[in-house]
Short mmCIF file of C-alpha atoms and ligand atoms in Angstrom, two decimals:
data_model
loop_
_atom_site.label_atom_id
_atom_site.label_comp_id
_atom_site.label_asym_id
_atom_site.label_seq_id
_atom_site.Cartn_x
_atom_site.Cartn_y
_atom_site.Cartn_z
CA UNK A 92 -49.26 -0.47 58.85
CA UNK A 93 -46.40 -0.02 55.91
CA UNK A 94 -46.47 2.13 52.90
CA UNK A 95 -46.43 -0.66 50.20
CA UNK A 96 -44.66 -3.30 52.76
CA UNK A 97 -41.81 -0.32 53.66
CA UNK A 98 -41.77 0.75 56.75
CA UNK A 99 -41.69 4.84 57.35
CA UNK A 100 -41.06 7.49 60.15
CA UNK A 101 -42.82 10.18 59.95
CA UNK A 102 -40.76 13.52 60.82
CA UNK A 103 -43.27 16.78 60.56
CA UNK A 104 -42.01 20.07 62.31
CA UNK A 105 -41.32 23.48 61.92
CA UNK A 106 -38.50 25.49 61.34
CA UNK A 107 -35.29 25.24 63.29
CA UNK A 108 -36.68 22.53 65.31
CA UNK A 109 -34.08 20.24 64.58
CA UNK A 110 -35.96 18.07 61.82
CA UNK A 111 -33.24 18.21 59.15
CA UNK A 112 -30.28 16.53 61.47
CA UNK A 113 -32.07 14.09 63.47
CA UNK A 114 -33.31 12.45 60.74
CA UNK A 115 -30.35 11.85 58.87
CA UNK A 116 -28.49 11.12 61.94
CA UNK A 117 -31.73 8.32 62.70
CA UNK A 118 -31.51 7.30 59.21
CA UNK A 119 -28.07 6.64 59.48
CA UNK A 120 -28.30 4.79 62.31
CA UNK A 121 -31.35 2.84 61.05
CA UNK A 122 -29.43 2.37 57.11
CA UNK A 123 -32.89 3.28 55.88
CA UNK A 124 -34.16 5.89 53.22
CA UNK A 125 -34.31 9.31 54.01
CA UNK A 126 -36.53 12.19 52.06
CA UNK A 127 -35.99 15.80 52.62
CA UNK A 128 -39.18 16.97 51.31
CA UNK A 129 -38.12 20.43 52.00
CA UNK A 130 -35.01 20.20 49.91
CA UNK A 131 -37.82 19.21 47.18
CA UNK A 132 -39.74 22.59 47.64
CA UNK A 133 -36.73 24.60 47.78
CA UNK A 134 -35.25 22.50 44.63
CA UNK A 135 -38.88 23.94 43.13
CA UNK A 136 -38.62 27.03 44.25
CA UNK A 137 -35.17 27.60 43.19
CA UNK A 138 -35.87 26.21 39.66
CA UNK A 139 -39.30 28.90 39.95
CA UNK A 140 -36.75 31.49 40.22
CA UNK A 141 -34.48 30.47 37.57
CA UNK A 142 -37.10 30.59 35.08
CA UNK A 143 -38.66 33.42 36.19
CA UNK A 144 -42.10 32.35 36.51
CA UNK A 145 -45.15 33.71 38.36
CA UNK A 146 -46.26 32.78 41.52
CA UNK A 147 -49.88 33.71 40.58
CA UNK A 148 -50.10 31.07 37.11
CA UNK A 149 -50.43 27.22 39.85
CA UNK A 150 -50.54 25.23 36.55
CA UNK A 151 -47.07 26.40 35.12
CA UNK A 152 -45.48 26.28 38.88
CA UNK A 153 -47.20 23.08 38.53
CA UNK A 154 -45.70 21.92 35.86
CA UNK A 155 -42.62 23.12 36.87
CA UNK A 156 -42.02 21.08 40.18
CA UNK A 157 -43.53 17.94 37.74
CA UNK A 158 -40.04 18.63 35.39
CA UNK A 159 -37.93 19.54 38.56
CA UNK A 160 -35.04 16.94 38.43
CA UNK A 161 -33.68 16.44 41.69
CA UNK A 162 -30.42 14.45 42.88
CA UNK A 163 -29.68 13.73 46.21
CA UNK A 164 -26.05 12.36 46.43
CA UNK A 165 -24.81 10.69 48.72
CA UNK A 166 -21.24 10.52 47.31
CA UNK A 167 -20.23 13.94 48.78
CA UNK A 168 -20.38 14.74 51.99
CA UNK A 169 -21.91 16.66 53.23
CA UNK A 170 -24.69 15.17 51.03
CA UNK A 171 -24.67 17.29 47.75
CA UNK A 172 -28.48 18.43 45.76
CA UNK A 173 -28.34 18.24 42.23
CA UNK A 174 -30.90 20.04 40.06
CA UNK A 175 -30.70 18.98 36.62
CA UNK A 176 -27.12 17.58 37.21
CA UNK A 177 -26.05 20.60 38.74
CA UNK A 178 -24.43 20.88 42.70
CA UNK A 179 -27.64 23.48 44.38
CA UNK A 180 -26.75 23.06 47.73
CA UNK A 181 -25.48 26.13 49.16
CA UNK A 182 -28.07 28.42 47.22
CA UNK A 183 -30.74 25.47 48.33
CA UNK A 184 -29.76 26.78 52.11
CA UNK A 185 -29.93 30.58 52.12
CA UNK A 186 -33.58 31.79 53.68
CA UNK A 187 -34.49 33.43 50.82
CA UNK A 188 -35.20 29.92 49.13
CA UNK A 189 -36.36 29.24 52.18
CA UNK A 190 -39.27 31.78 52.01
CA UNK A 191 -39.40 31.76 48.30
CA UNK A 192 -40.43 27.53 49.23
CA UNK A 193 -42.80 28.18 51.61
CA UNK A 194 -44.91 30.07 49.16
CA UNK A 195 -44.40 28.60 46.28
CA UNK A 196 -45.44 24.78 48.81
CA UNK A 197 -48.56 26.90 49.83
CA UNK A 198 -49.96 26.04 45.99
CA UNK A 199 -52.40 23.20 45.90
CA UNK A 200 -51.51 22.58 42.09
CA UNK A 201 -47.39 22.24 43.70
CA UNK A 202 -47.92 19.95 46.28
CA UNK A 203 -49.93 17.26 44.30
CA UNK A 204 -47.13 17.44 41.16
CA UNK A 205 -44.82 17.15 44.55
CA UNK A 206 -47.05 13.69 45.96
CA UNK A 207 -45.99 10.99 44.31
CA UNK A 208 -42.66 11.34 44.05
CA UNK A 209 -41.88 11.67 47.32
CA UNK A 210 -44.01 8.62 47.81
CA UNK A 211 -41.26 6.66 45.76
CA UNK A 212 -39.13 7.59 48.36
CA UNK A 213 -40.30 4.86 50.70
CA UNK A 214 -37.92 2.07 49.51
CA UNK A 215 -37.05 -1.27 51.65
CA UNK A 216 -35.45 -1.62 53.85
CA UNK A 217 -37.74 1.42 55.89
CA UNK A 218 -38.04 5.18 55.40
CA UNK A 219 -37.19 8.32 57.29
CA UNK A 220 -39.47 11.32 55.59
CA UNK A 221 -38.73 14.32 56.95
CA UNK A 222 -40.99 17.55 56.08
CA UNK A 223 -44.29 19.47 57.52
CA UNK A 224 -46.76 17.42 56.11
CA UNK A 225 -45.25 13.83 56.41
CA UNK A 226 -47.54 12.12 58.46
CA UNK A 227 -50.27 14.10 57.71
CA UNK A 228 -50.81 13.44 54.01
CA UNK A 229 -47.71 12.17 52.05
CA UNK A 230 -47.81 9.22 54.65
CA UNK A 231 -50.49 8.60 56.51
CA UNK A 232 -50.54 5.13 57.09
CA UNK A 233 -46.62 5.93 58.93
CA UNK A 234 -46.14 3.76 62.07
CA UNK A 235 -44.09 6.19 63.91
CA UNK A 236 -45.36 10.13 63.10
CA UNK A 237 -42.76 12.68 65.05
CA UNK A 238 -43.69 15.89 65.33
CA UNK A 239 -40.57 17.57 66.39
CA UNK A 240 -41.06 20.66 67.74
CA UNK A 241 -39.28 23.66 70.28
CA UNK A 242 -39.46 27.43 71.65
CA UNK A 243 -39.77 30.05 69.31
CA UNK A 244 -36.16 31.58 70.92
CA UNK A 245 -33.88 28.20 70.71
CA UNK A 246 -35.39 27.47 67.11
CA UNK A 247 -33.88 31.16 65.88
CA UNK A 248 -31.12 30.34 67.95
CA UNK A 249 -30.13 26.77 66.36
CA UNK A 250 -30.81 27.87 62.50
CA UNK A 251 -28.53 30.92 63.79
CA UNK A 252 -25.50 29.05 64.63
CA UNK A 253 -26.28 26.79 61.23
CA UNK A 254 -26.20 29.72 59.16
CA UNK A 255 -23.13 31.20 60.62
CA UNK A 256 -21.44 28.16 60.40
CA UNK A 257 -22.06 27.21 56.45
CA UNK A 258 -20.54 31.14 55.82
CA UNK A 259 -23.74 32.94 55.78
CA UNK A 260 -24.72 36.44 58.10
CA UNK A 261 -27.42 36.90 59.32
CA UNK A 262 -28.18 38.35 62.57
CA UNK A 263 -30.92 36.72 64.91
CA UNK A 264 -33.76 39.70 64.84
CA UNK A 265 -33.86 39.68 61.60
CA UNK A 266 -34.11 35.19 61.62
CA UNK A 267 -36.46 35.12 64.53
CA UNK A 268 -38.70 37.73 62.45
CA UNK A 269 -37.85 35.59 59.41
CA UNK A 270 -39.39 32.39 60.93
CA UNK A 271 -41.78 33.35 62.41
CA UNK A 272 -43.62 34.62 58.98
CA UNK A 273 -42.81 31.36 57.68
CA UNK A 274 -44.24 29.22 60.23
CA UNK A 275 -47.34 32.14 60.25
CA UNK A 276 -47.75 31.06 56.21
CA UNK A 277 -47.19 27.40 56.71
CA UNK A 278 -49.32 26.59 59.22
CA UNK A 279 -52.33 28.80 57.91
CA UNK A 280 -52.03 27.68 54.14
CA UNK A 281 -55.43 26.26 53.48
CA UNK A 282 -53.48 22.67 52.29
CA UNK A 283 -51.74 20.51 53.93
CA UNK A 284 -50.74 22.88 57.14
CA UNK A 285 -48.36 22.15 59.43
CA UNK A 286 -49.76 20.97 62.25
CA UNK A 287 -49.45 17.06 64.08
CA UNK A 288 -50.77 13.90 62.99
CA UNK A 289 -54.03 12.70 65.44
CA UNK A 290 -51.59 10.11 66.27
CA UNK A 291 -47.83 12.13 65.98
CA UNK A 292 -45.91 11.98 69.44
CA UNK A 293 -45.26 15.40 69.97
CA UNK A 294 -41.21 15.35 71.45
CA UNK A 295 -40.36 19.07 72.11
CA UNK A 296 -36.99 19.36 72.17
CA UNK A 297 -35.74 22.43 73.58
CA UNK A 298 -32.64 22.09 75.92
CA UNK A 299 -32.03 18.42 74.62
CA UNK A 300 -29.11 16.86 72.18
CA UNK A 301 -29.41 15.11 69.00
CA UNK A 302 -28.78 11.97 70.68
CA UNK A 303 -31.05 12.07 73.57
CA UNK A 304 -34.01 13.24 70.51
CA UNK A 305 -32.68 10.24 68.15
CA UNK A 306 -32.74 7.69 71.49
CA UNK A 307 -36.19 9.04 72.56
CA UNK A 308 -37.43 7.85 68.41
CA UNK A 309 -35.09 5.19 69.30
CA UNK A 310 -37.37 3.80 71.89
CA UNK A 311 -40.75 4.86 70.23
CA UNK A 312 -40.18 2.60 66.93
CA UNK A 313 -39.52 -0.41 68.99
CA UNK A 314 -42.15 0.29 70.73
CA UNK A 315 -44.06 0.05 67.94
CA UNK A 316 -41.83 -2.69 67.06
CA UNK A 317 -40.05 -1.58 64.01
CA UNK A 318 -36.82 -2.22 65.55
CA UNK A 319 -35.80 -4.65 67.63
CA UNK A 320 -33.09 -4.15 69.31
O1 DC B 661 -38.27 22.23 55.96
P1 DC B 661 -37.33 23.33 55.17
O2 DC B 661 -36.94 24.47 55.84
O3 DC B 661 -35.94 23.07 53.83
O4 DC B 661 -38.53 23.75 53.71
C1 DC B 661 -38.83 24.77 53.13
C2 DC B 661 -40.31 25.24 52.79
O5 DC B 661 -40.87 24.17 52.20
C3 DC B 661 -40.67 25.39 53.97
O6 DC B 661 -40.59 26.89 54.68
C4 DC B 661 -42.46 24.83 53.83
C5 DC B 661 -42.07 23.72 52.84
N1 DC B 661 -42.08 22.43 52.95
C6 DC B 661 -43.14 22.28 53.06
O7 DC B 661 -44.64 22.96 53.08
N2 DC B 661 -43.83 20.50 52.95
C7 DC B 661 -42.72 19.85 53.13
N3 DC B 661 -43.55 18.57 53.33
C8 DC B 661 -41.90 20.55 53.35
C9 DC B 661 -41.31 21.80 53.06
#
């Protein structure tokens, strides 16, 4: 089934599974839109932090989530993320922001406030939706659902490499611990926990190159009739 007539591919998975890079590369190769839902949660986390809101106030957090104005500017390379017009791309990618996002993402009121906004990303000719609950909650009717994962060691190594390349200094053992904590919180929260949708295809990318992963997903797209070549 399409989402309002628009084909959607949901790509879910834990931190470091490579879903960000894979989703982007797939969206570019298909010339489809991209929803980086983690960036939405990270933007809300940053706003909550800047406004000094307490995590114990779900109504205030949900109101902040509704007020958060995020723009994805494809004009910059790599793509820039603007929060109320301010370029926050680098700030959003820090581990602190990811951990904070994971905390506010466990609050049902915040998830509810972002649900409709995420659905609005489904526009022609198609959408690649990257997140934790794209296939289970936000786009349950998506034609293709992929649950991308990799071994914990490989995920920590990939994330470490990414951060070092961005000039962010972090130790591998600290990062492994942080990832384990985030996995635990994301998978065990009451609302929209991280788990494969029942009809998701699970893809373990350990030992695969990004190109091999994209190629595999393109085969599934063809099988689902979403891609003709
Ligand atoms: O994908 P990411 O690392 O940018 O996501 C940051 C956090 O946001 C992640 O730890 C959990 C939360 N998140 C979520 O709960 N649901 C989503 N669809 C996307 C992200």
